[in-house]
Amino acid sequence: MKIFKSIYKFFDKIIVIPISRLVFNTQNSLKRKGKVLDKILNQPSFLIYLSLILAVLFFLLIDNKVITLVENNAEVITNVPVKLKYNEEAYVIEGAPKTVDITISGRKSDIYLSKQIGEYEVFLDLSSYTASDSAYKVYFTYSKNIDNLVYKLDPSYVSVMVKNKVSSVSSVTHELINQDKLDSKLSVKNVSLSKSEVVVKGSETSLKKIAWVKALVDLGNKESDLKEAKTYDIDCKLVAYDNTGNILNNVEIVPNTLSATIELDSYSANIPVVVKTKGKLLTGKSISSIQINDSSEFSITIYGNESLISNLTSIPVTIDIEGLGNDNAKVYNVTLSKPTGVRYMSDSSVKVSLSFGNEQQKAIGISSISHKNLGSGLKANIISDTKISVIAKGVASVLENITEKDINAYVDLSGLGVGEHDVKVQIVNENSLVSYEVSSNIKVRITSE
């Protein structure tokens, strides 16, 4: 009974009293204009009926959202996964997006509750479609987690191709990834895969695009714990690529993983740092000494793949000496560049100290001269009998130790055929403390073998 009284008081206060006042005011203004209207307005039941009609009208307007008492809002839920429904054994679907966006609109409280529940599901039902050369226009379907909200998908439909699934056999190679995460003193010596071939499935068009199938050997995989020089077995994901290196996502690989046996090594070698120079000193000046980290001979330890670094003989450092010589010395701080295949160097930079002195000259006679770049099917003989004079330039303390054995002379026979030729003598100079000049040519006879 109390509930009904409360409802009555509510309607009396909100609807009946305001309407009664409106009617009373209207009555006063119109009572002189018609006795019929006055009679109607004076009936006790009229106000009750009028109030009831207006209450029902007010309710219908709110229920149909012509009038809103609560403010609506909208939010976008991005990257909602799309679930495909189709015969996976028989067909391949091309053109279907992996995700869509959902805009939900309604009361803020409903939107908040919807986001807390989550579990948004979007479907693309292709179970009734068969393979075709034409695209199908298919609308997405979705499930509501709050019925009171309005859901709008972007996009709402998609054009997809349904293709017959075919299969073929493809060879597998490996690719090392995340090498930078492997201990820099370790390197991969060997990799072997558990399979050399796999089955690839997809549309005929997709299979024709396959250029490589690679097993991705992840050297940064924490589960493998690659910390020592030994043999490991790790699982590798298989990926198909086209001839431009793009991943083919519409290709199924069976199996989709392989086991790889990798052998880690910790190969190292000590090699010297060698200073090369570019540019010219002032006239009359030469380099008297070169020191690396205050030593005339300096070596570093390098780590890397044995097959790549075993042939390295030095780490070169190039110093620009253009216009130097007025000062007695010059000091450089140089960053060392890693040669190909080197993963770790014991020193990443060195201090190079140059000293300068007055240049002198020394003539040295040489008779041992080799040749390079002789054409196939030909042989060459030097027919000059006398020694060739080579002028060595440097400071006195350096020149006194230079002999014929220190000079590596050769002639370049590129493009020369059968006959006798005057050829310039050239010097291979690995010593930055001395330079060489040869003013005369030698005669070389080239004959067929």
Short mmCIF file of C-alpha atoms in Angstrom, two decimals:
data_model
loop_
_atom_site.label_atom_id
_atom_site.label_comp_id
_atom_site.label_asym_id
_atom_site.label_seq_id
_atom_site.Cartn_x
_atom_site.Cartn_y
_atom_site.Cartn_z
CA MET A 1 0.00 0.00 0.00
CA LYS A 2 2.87 2.35 0.81
CA ILE A 3 4.31 1.75 -2.66
CA PHE A 4 1.08 2.87 -4.35
CA LYS A 5 0.91 5.95 -2.12
CA SER A 6 4.48 6.82 -3.10
CA ILE A 7 3.67 6.40 -6.78
CA TYR A 8 0.54 8.55 -6.37
CA LYS A 9 2.49 11.29 -4.62
CA PHE A 10 5.15 11.17 -7.35
CA PHE A 11 2.64 11.60 -10.19
CA ASP A 12 0.69 14.18 -8.15
CA LYS A 13 3.80 16.28 -7.60
CA ILE A 14 5.45 15.87 -11.02
CA ILE A 15 2.44 15.74 -13.34
CA VAL A 16 -0.98 16.44 -11.75
CA ILE A 17 -0.18 19.66 -9.86
CA PRO A 18 1.75 21.34 -12.76
CA ILE A 19 -0.98 20.38 -15.22
CA SER A 20 -3.70 21.58 -12.83
CA ARG A 21 -2.00 24.93 -12.56
CA LEU A 22 -1.76 25.10 -16.34
CA VAL A 23 -5.44 24.28 -16.68
CA PHE A 24 -6.44 26.74 -13.95
CA ASN A 25 -4.56 29.55 -15.63
CA THR A 26 -6.05 28.58 -18.97
CA GLN A 27 -9.51 28.48 -17.40
CA ASN A 28 -9.18 31.99 -15.99
CA SER A 29 -8.15 33.34 -19.36
CA LEU A 30 -10.85 31.55 -21.29
CA LYS A 31 -13.82 31.47 -18.88
CA ARG A 32 -15.38 34.48 -20.55
CA LYS A 33 -15.07 32.91 -24.03
CA GLY A 34 -17.27 29.88 -23.68
CA LYS A 35 -19.49 28.22 -21.19
CA VAL A 36 -18.94 24.78 -22.79
CA LEU A 37 -15.19 24.87 -22.29
CA ASP A 38 -15.70 26.17 -18.79
CA LYS A 39 -18.02 23.30 -18.04
CA ILE A 40 -15.49 20.74 -19.32
CA LEU A 41 -12.61 22.18 -17.38
CA ASN A 42 -14.65 22.26 -14.19
CA GLN A 43 -15.35 18.54 -14.30
CA PRO A 44 -13.25 16.76 -11.59
CA SER A 45 -12.48 13.74 -13.83
CA PHE A 46 -11.11 15.86 -16.67
CA LEU A 47 -7.82 16.65 -14.93
CA ILE A 48 -7.28 13.01 -14.03
CA TYR A 49 -7.83 11.83 -17.64
CA LEU A 50 -5.66 14.58 -19.06
CA SER A 51 -2.86 13.80 -16.62
CA LEU A 52 -3.04 10.10 -17.48
CA ILE A 53 -2.87 10.79 -21.21
CA LEU A 54 0.14 13.07 -20.81
CA ALA A 55 1.88 10.55 -18.53
CA VAL A 56 1.46 7.77 -21.11
CA LEU A 57 2.67 10.08 -23.88
CA PHE A 58 5.68 11.08 -21.80
CA PHE A 59 6.50 7.39 -21.16
CA LEU A 60 6.30 6.51 -24.87
CA LEU A 61 8.57 9.40 -25.85
CA ILE A 62 11.21 8.27 -23.37
CA ASP A 63 10.88 4.59 -24.30
CA ASN A 64 11.37 5.38 -27.98
CA LYS A 65 14.31 7.66 -27.15
CA VAL A 66 12.58 10.75 -28.53
CA ILE A 67 13.40 12.22 -25.13
CA THR A 68 16.56 11.03 -23.33
CA LEU A 69 17.05 11.37 -19.63
CA VAL A 70 20.49 9.71 -19.68
CA GLU A 71 23.31 10.92 -21.98
CA ASN A 72 24.57 8.37 -24.54
CA ASN A 73 28.23 7.85 -25.42
CA ALA A 74 30.31 5.83 -27.91
CA GLU A 75 33.71 4.12 -27.88
CA VAL A 76 35.75 2.18 -30.45
CA ILE A 77 37.12 -1.27 -29.63
CA THR A 78 40.07 -1.79 -31.99
CA ASN A 79 41.71 -4.92 -33.41
CA VAL A 80 39.00 -7.42 -32.53
CA PRO A 81 40.09 -10.81 -33.99
CA VAL A 82 37.99 -12.27 -36.80
CA LYS A 83 37.12 -15.97 -36.56
CA LEU A 84 36.69 -17.71 -39.91
CA LYS A 85 34.22 -20.55 -40.39
CA TYR A 86 34.96 -22.66 -43.48
CA ASN A 87 36.15 -26.08 -44.63
CA GLU A 88 39.85 -25.75 -43.82
CA GLU A 89 40.76 -29.08 -45.43
CA ALA A 90 39.32 -28.19 -48.83
CA TYR A 91 39.61 -24.42 -49.23
CA VAL A 92 41.87 -21.42 -48.77
CA ILE A 93 40.40 -17.99 -47.97
CA GLU A 94 42.08 -14.93 -49.46
CA GLY A 95 41.27 -11.32 -48.57
CA ALA A 96 39.81 -11.84 -45.10
CA PRO A 97 41.15 -9.35 -42.52
CA LYS A 98 42.59 -10.66 -39.28
CA THR A 99 40.90 -7.96 -37.18
CA VAL A 100 38.08 -5.39 -37.32
CA ASP A 101 37.04 -2.43 -35.17
CA ILE A 102 33.77 -2.31 -33.23
CA THR A 103 32.05 0.95 -32.27
CA ILE A 104 29.76 0.49 -29.27
CA SER A 105 27.27 3.22 -28.33
CA GLY A 106 24.79 3.60 -25.51
CA ARG A 107 24.75 4.56 -21.86
CA LYS A 108 28.14 5.14 -20.27
CA SER A 109 27.43 2.57 -17.59
CA ASP A 110 26.62 -0.08 -20.22
CA ILE A 111 29.76 0.77 -22.21
CA TYR A 112 31.89 0.50 -19.07
CA LEU A 113 30.33 -2.87 -18.21
CA SER A 114 30.84 -4.11 -21.78
CA LYS A 115 34.54 -3.24 -21.69
CA GLN A 116 34.95 -4.98 -18.35
CA ILE A 117 33.31 -8.14 -19.68
CA GLY A 118 35.28 -8.07 -22.94
CA GLU A 119 34.93 -11.26 -24.96
CA TYR A 120 34.02 -9.48 -28.20
CA GLU A 121 33.56 -12.06 -30.95
CA VAL A 122 33.37 -11.38 -34.69
CA PHE A 123 32.75 -14.14 -37.23
CA LEU A 124 33.04 -14.50 -40.99
CA ASP A 125 30.90 -17.49 -41.86
CA LEU A 126 32.01 -19.03 -45.16
CA SER A 127 30.86 -22.56 -44.42
CA SER A 128 28.31 -22.50 -47.26
CA TYR A 129 30.68 -21.07 -49.89
CA THR A 130 32.61 -23.08 -52.52
CA ALA A 131 35.67 -22.32 -54.64
CA SER A 132 35.14 -19.64 -57.26
CA ASP A 133 37.09 -17.34 -59.55
CA SER A 134 34.87 -14.46 -58.43
CA ALA A 135 34.94 -12.72 -55.07
CA TYR A 136 32.16 -13.12 -52.53
CA LYS A 137 30.73 -10.18 -50.58
CA VAL A 138 30.25 -11.48 -47.04
CA TYR A 139 28.99 -9.59 -43.98
CA PHE A 140 30.54 -10.08 -40.57
CA THR A 141 28.45 -11.38 -37.70
CA TYR A 142 29.09 -10.72 -34.04
CA SER A 143 27.94 -11.56 -30.55
CA LYS A 144 26.77 -8.93 -28.05
CA ASN A 145 27.98 -8.99 -24.47
CA ILE A 146 25.51 -6.21 -23.51
CA ASP A 147 22.16 -6.26 -25.36
CA ASN A 148 21.31 -2.60 -24.65
CA LEU A 149 24.28 -1.32 -26.66
CA VAL A 150 24.38 -0.58 -30.38
CA TYR A 151 27.25 -2.34 -32.20
CA LYS A 152 28.74 -1.16 -35.49
CA LEU A 153 31.59 -2.98 -37.28
CA ASP A 154 34.27 -1.34 -39.39
CA PRO A 155 34.34 -2.79 -41.97
CA SER A 156 30.91 -4.38 -41.85
CA TYR A 157 31.58 -6.67 -44.81
CA VAL A 158 34.50 -7.88 -46.91
CA SER A 159 35.16 -9.26 -50.39
CA VAL A 160 36.93 -12.63 -50.17
CA MET A 161 38.13 -15.27 -52.58
CA VAL A 162 37.52 -18.96 -51.88
CA LYS A 163 40.18 -21.13 -53.55
CA ASN A 164 40.73 -24.87 -53.70
CA LYS A 165 43.56 -26.00 -51.43
CA VAL A 166 46.44 -27.82 -53.17
CA SER A 167 49.77 -29.08 -51.83
CA SER A 168 53.37 -29.62 -52.94
CA VAL A 169 56.78 -30.45 -51.49
CA SER A 170 59.36 -27.72 -50.84
CA SER A 171 62.96 -27.84 -49.66
CA VAL A 172 63.92 -26.13 -46.41
CA THR A 173 66.93 -23.98 -45.58
CA HIS A 174 67.75 -22.21 -42.33
CA GLU A 175 68.16 -18.55 -41.38
CA LEU A 176 69.84 -17.29 -38.22
CA ILE A 177 67.90 -14.55 -36.43
CA ASN A 178 68.70 -12.44 -33.34
CA GLN A 179 72.43 -13.08 -33.70
CA ASP A 180 73.05 -9.85 -31.80
CA LYS A 181 71.53 -11.48 -28.69
CA LEU A 182 74.05 -14.34 -28.72
CA ASP A 183 77.15 -13.95 -26.53
CA SER A 184 79.61 -12.02 -28.71
CA LYS A 185 82.36 -14.56 -27.98
CA LEU A 186 80.21 -17.35 -29.41
CA SER A 187 79.50 -18.09 -33.06
CA VAL A 188 77.49 -20.67 -34.98
CA LYS A 189 79.79 -23.30 -36.44
CA ASN A 190 77.17 -25.59 -37.95
CA VAL A 191 73.39 -25.98 -38.30
CA SER A 192 71.53 -29.14 -39.32
CA LEU A 193 67.74 -29.52 -39.66
CA SER A 194 65.65 -32.57 -38.78
CA LYS A 195 63.99 -32.40 -42.23
CA SER A 196 65.19 -31.18 -45.60
CA GLU A 197 61.71 -31.06 -47.16
CA VAL A 198 58.20 -30.11 -45.99
CA VAL A 199 54.69 -30.06 -47.43
CA VAL A 200 53.23 -26.67 -48.31
CA LYS A 201 49.49 -26.15 -48.78
CA GLY A 202 47.50 -23.26 -50.19
CA SER A 203 45.92 -21.98 -53.36
CA GLU A 204 47.70 -22.76 -56.60
CA THR A 205 48.48 -19.06 -57.03
CA SER A 206 50.05 -18.82 -53.56
CA LEU A 207 52.21 -21.93 -54.02
CA LYS A 208 53.63 -20.54 -57.26
CA LYS A 209 54.86 -17.49 -55.34
CA ILE A 210 56.99 -19.53 -52.91
CA ALA A 211 60.70 -18.86 -53.43
CA TRP A 212 62.03 -20.22 -50.12
CA VAL A 213 60.86 -22.02 -47.03
CA LYS A 214 63.14 -21.22 -44.11
CA ALA A 215 63.52 -22.54 -40.59
CA LEU A 216 64.11 -19.50 -38.36
CA VAL A 217 66.88 -20.41 -35.92
CA ASP A 218 66.34 -17.97 -33.05
CA LEU A 219 69.67 -17.39 -31.28
CA GLY A 220 67.93 -15.09 -28.80
CA ASN A 221 65.51 -17.75 -27.54
CA LYS A 222 65.77 -17.64 -23.75
CA GLU A 223 64.37 -21.15 -23.41
CA SER A 224 67.33 -22.58 -25.34
CA ASP A 225 69.84 -20.96 -22.95
CA LEU A 226 72.62 -20.61 -25.55
CA LYS A 227 75.48 -19.61 -23.26
CA GLU A 228 78.27 -22.11 -23.92
CA ALA A 229 80.26 -23.49 -26.83
CA LYS A 230 78.45 -26.82 -27.34
CA THR A 231 75.64 -28.47 -29.34
CA TYR A 232 71.97 -27.55 -28.82
CA ASP A 233 68.64 -28.80 -30.18
CA ILE A 234 66.01 -26.09 -30.61
CA ASP A 235 62.57 -25.88 -32.25
CA CYS A 236 62.36 -23.55 -35.24
CA LYS A 237 59.34 -21.88 -36.84
CA LEU A 238 58.94 -22.42 -40.59
CA VAL A 239 58.13 -19.44 -42.83
CA ALA A 240 57.50 -19.22 -46.58
CA TYR A 241 58.85 -16.23 -48.57
CA ASP A 242 58.33 -14.91 -52.08
CA ASN A 243 61.24 -13.86 -54.28
CA THR A 244 61.22 -10.31 -52.82
CA GLY A 245 61.55 -11.56 -49.24
CA ASN A 246 57.93 -10.97 -48.20
CA ILE A 247 56.26 -13.54 -45.93
CA LEU A 248 53.44 -15.53 -47.54
CA ASN A 249 50.74 -15.70 -44.88
CA ASN A 250 48.25 -17.69 -46.97
CA VAL A 251 50.53 -20.73 -47.10
CA GLU A 252 50.22 -23.62 -44.65
CA ILE A 253 53.43 -25.54 -43.88
CA VAL A 254 53.30 -29.12 -42.61
CA PRO A 255 54.87 -29.52 -40.14
CA ASN A 256 54.99 -25.86 -39.07
CA THR A 257 58.12 -26.35 -36.92
CA LEU A 258 61.36 -28.29 -37.24
CA SER A 259 64.10 -29.27 -34.84
CA ALA A 260 67.50 -27.73 -35.55
CA THR A 261 70.80 -28.95 -34.14
CA ILE A 262 73.20 -26.03 -33.81
CA GLU A 263 76.85 -26.23 -32.87
CA LEU A 264 78.22 -23.16 -31.08
CA ASP A 265 81.93 -22.42 -31.17
CA SER A 266 84.19 -19.89 -29.47
CA TYR A 267 86.92 -19.52 -32.09
CA SER A 268 89.46 -16.75 -31.48
CA ALA A 269 92.68 -15.45 -33.02
CA ASN A 270 95.30 -12.82 -32.24
CA ILE A 271 96.00 -10.51 -35.16
CA PRO A 272 97.97 -7.27 -35.38
CA VAL A 273 96.56 -3.79 -35.87
CA VAL A 274 98.23 -2.26 -38.94
CA VAL A 275 98.32 1.48 -39.62
CA LYS A 276 97.77 2.68 -43.19
CA THR A 277 98.17 6.31 -44.22
CA LYS A 278 96.47 8.52 -46.78
CA GLY A 279 97.49 11.94 -48.01
CA LYS A 280 100.98 13.46 -48.26
CA LEU A 281 103.25 14.94 -45.63
CA LEU A 282 104.94 18.27 -46.12
CA THR A 283 107.80 18.15 -48.61
CA GLY A 284 110.97 16.83 -47.00
CA LYS A 285 109.17 15.08 -44.13
CA SER A 286 108.62 11.38 -43.38
CA ILE A 287 107.15 9.31 -40.58
CA SER A 288 109.90 8.16 -38.25
CA SER A 289 107.81 5.89 -36.01
CA ILE A 290 104.28 4.57 -35.48
CA GLN A 291 103.09 3.36 -32.10
CA ILE A 292 99.75 1.79 -31.25
CA ASN A 293 98.83 2.07 -27.58
CA ASP A 294 102.48 3.01 -26.91
CA SER A 295 103.81 -0.13 -28.60
CA SER A 296 105.49 -0.57 -31.98
CA GLU A 297 103.61 -3.86 -32.42
CA PHE A 298 100.06 -4.24 -31.11
CA SER A 299 97.67 -7.17 -31.53
CA ILE A 300 94.07 -7.75 -30.48
CA THR A 301 92.01 -10.89 -29.91
CA ILE A 302 89.07 -11.43 -32.22
CA TYR A 303 86.17 -13.90 -31.93
CA GLY A 304 83.92 -15.13 -34.70
CA ASN A 305 83.07 -17.84 -37.17
CA GLU A 306 86.26 -19.74 -37.96
CA SER A 307 85.50 -20.04 -41.67
CA LEU A 308 85.12 -16.24 -41.92
CA ILE A 309 87.98 -14.96 -39.78
CA SER A 310 90.67 -17.63 -40.10
CA ASN A 311 92.08 -15.85 -43.16
CA LEU A 312 92.24 -12.41 -41.53
CA THR A 313 95.85 -11.28 -41.18
CA SER A 314 95.38 -7.82 -39.67
CA ILE A 315 92.96 -5.12 -38.53
CA PRO A 316 93.67 -2.06 -40.72
CA VAL A 317 93.55 1.49 -39.38
CA THR A 318 93.72 4.40 -41.82
CA ILE A 319 95.24 7.73 -40.71
CA ASP A 320 95.03 10.98 -42.69
CA ILE A 321 98.48 12.61 -42.75
CA GLU A 322 97.77 15.31 -45.34
CA GLY A 323 99.92 18.41 -44.67
CA LEU A 324 101.49 17.11 -41.46
CA GLY A 325 105.19 17.27 -40.56
CA ASN A 326 105.72 20.68 -38.93
CA ASP A 327 105.12 19.21 -35.49
CA ASN A 328 107.31 16.43 -34.21
CA ALA A 329 104.36 14.18 -33.34
CA LYS A 330 100.64 13.63 -33.76
CA VAL A 331 98.26 11.47 -31.67
CA TYR A 332 94.99 9.95 -32.91
CA ASN A 333 92.24 8.10 -31.06
CA VAL A 334 90.81 5.65 -33.57
CA THR A 335 87.75 3.40 -33.40
CA LEU A 336 88.39 -0.05 -34.86
CA SER A 337 85.96 -1.37 -37.46
CA LYS A 338 84.90 -4.99 -37.19
CA PRO A 339 85.79 -7.00 -40.31
CA THR A 340 83.13 -9.29 -41.75
CA GLY A 341 82.62 -12.34 -39.56
CA VAL A 342 84.13 -10.81 -36.41
CA ARG A 343 81.67 -10.80 -33.49
CA TYR A 344 83.93 -9.56 -30.70
CA MET A 345 87.23 -7.67 -30.45
CA SER A 346 89.25 -7.35 -27.25
CA ASP A 347 89.82 -3.66 -28.09
CA SER A 348 87.28 -1.43 -29.78
CA SER A 349 89.61 1.58 -30.12
CA VAL A 350 93.33 2.34 -30.06
CA LYS A 351 95.65 5.31 -29.64
CA VAL A 352 97.91 5.86 -32.64
CA SER A 353 101.04 8.04 -32.14
CA LEU A 354 103.01 9.28 -35.16
CA SER A 355 106.49 10.84 -35.01
CA PHE A 356 107.99 12.82 -37.91
CA GLY A 357 111.52 13.48 -39.14
CA ASN A 358 113.48 14.71 -42.14
CA GLU A 359 113.11 12.63 -45.29
CA GLN A 360 116.13 11.02 -46.96
CA GLN A 361 116.52 8.77 -50.01
CA LYS A 362 118.22 5.47 -50.72
CA ALA A 363 118.64 3.67 -54.07
CA ILE A 364 118.18 -0.10 -53.96
CA GLY A 365 118.71 -2.43 -56.93
CA ILE A 366 116.17 -5.25 -57.38
CA SER A 367 116.14 -8.20 -59.76
CA SER A 368 113.19 -10.22 -58.43
CA ILE A 369 110.02 -9.06 -60.15
CA SER A 370 106.77 -11.05 -60.39
CA HIS A 371 103.83 -10.61 -62.75
CA LYS A 372 100.05 -10.42 -62.26
CA ASN A 373 96.90 -10.73 -64.38
CA LEU A 374 98.43 -12.68 -67.29
CA GLY A 375 95.80 -13.96 -69.71
CA SER A 376 94.98 -17.67 -69.83
CA GLY A 377 97.01 -19.80 -72.26
CA LEU A 378 99.94 -17.36 -72.08
CA LYS A 379 103.31 -17.30 -70.37
CA ALA A 380 105.61 -14.33 -69.64
CA ASN A 381 109.35 -13.84 -69.27
CA ILE A 382 111.27 -10.74 -68.21
CA ILE A 383 113.99 -10.18 -70.80
CA SER A 384 115.75 -7.24 -69.12
CA ASP A 385 119.03 -8.45 -67.62
CA THR A 386 119.99 -5.52 -65.45
CA LYS A 387 118.66 -4.73 -62.00
CA ILE A 388 115.98 -2.11 -61.65
CA SER A 389 116.77 0.81 -59.34
CA VAL A 390 114.13 1.59 -56.70
CA ILE A 391 114.29 4.84 -54.71
CA ALA A 392 113.24 4.35 -51.08
CA LYS A 393 112.24 7.47 -49.10
CA GLY A 394 112.10 7.79 -45.33
CA VAL A 395 114.05 8.91 -42.29
CA ALA A 396 117.63 7.64 -41.97
CA SER A 397 116.92 5.20 -39.12
CA VAL A 398 114.27 3.47 -41.24
CA LEU A 399 116.18 3.43 -44.54
CA GLU A 400 119.27 1.79 -43.07
CA ASN A 401 117.25 -1.37 -42.44
CA ILE A 402 115.59 -1.54 -45.89
CA THR A 403 117.09 -4.12 -48.29
CA GLU A 404 116.07 -5.75 -51.58
CA LYS A 405 114.29 -8.50 -49.61
CA ASP A 406 111.86 -5.92 -48.21
CA ILE A 407 110.71 -4.77 -51.65
CA ASN A 408 107.86 -6.64 -53.36
CA ALA A 409 107.91 -5.61 -57.03
CA TYR A 410 105.59 -6.76 -59.84
CA VAL A 411 104.33 -5.90 -63.32
CA ASP A 412 100.64 -5.81 -64.28
CA LEU A 413 100.05 -7.67 -67.57
CA SER A 414 96.31 -7.02 -67.81
CA GLY A 415 95.14 -6.88 -71.45
CA LEU A 416 98.55 -7.71 -72.93
CA GLY A 417 98.84 -10.38 -75.63
CA VAL A 418 101.62 -12.27 -77.40
CA GLY A 419 104.70 -10.12 -78.09
CA GLU A 420 107.24 -7.91 -76.32
CA HIS A 421 106.01 -5.11 -74.06
CA ASP A 422 107.56 -2.31 -71.99
CA VAL A 423 105.78 -2.53 -68.65
CA LYS A 424 105.90 -0.27 -65.59
CA VAL A 425 107.25 -1.81 -62.38
CA GLN A 426 105.01 -1.37 -59.33
CA ILE A 427 105.73 -1.89 -55.63
CA VAL A 428 103.49 -3.50 -53.02
CA ASN A 429 104.16 -1.37 -49.96
CA GLU A 430 102.90 -2.56 -46.56
CA ASN A 431 105.28 -0.27 -44.63
CA SER A 432 103.86 3.18 -43.78
CA LEU A 433 107.32 4.41 -42.72
CA VAL A 434 108.74 4.29 -46.23
CA SER A 435 107.64 5.10 -49.79
CA TYR A 436 109.07 3.86 -53.10
CA GLU A 437 109.58 5.26 -56.59
CA VAL A 438 110.51 3.36 -59.77
CA SER A 439 111.38 5.48 -62.79
CA SER A 440 112.22 2.81 -65.38
CA ASN A 441 110.20 0.11 -67.13
CA ILE A 442 111.18 -3.45 -67.94
CA LYS A 443 110.69 -5.47 -71.11
CA VAL A 444 108.46 -8.53 -70.93
CA ARG A 445 108.01 -11.20 -73.63
CA ILE A 446 104.62 -12.92 -73.72
CA THR A 447 104.21 -16.18 -75.65
CA SER A 448 101.61 -18.88 -76.01
CA GLU A 449 101.93 -21.92 -73.81
#
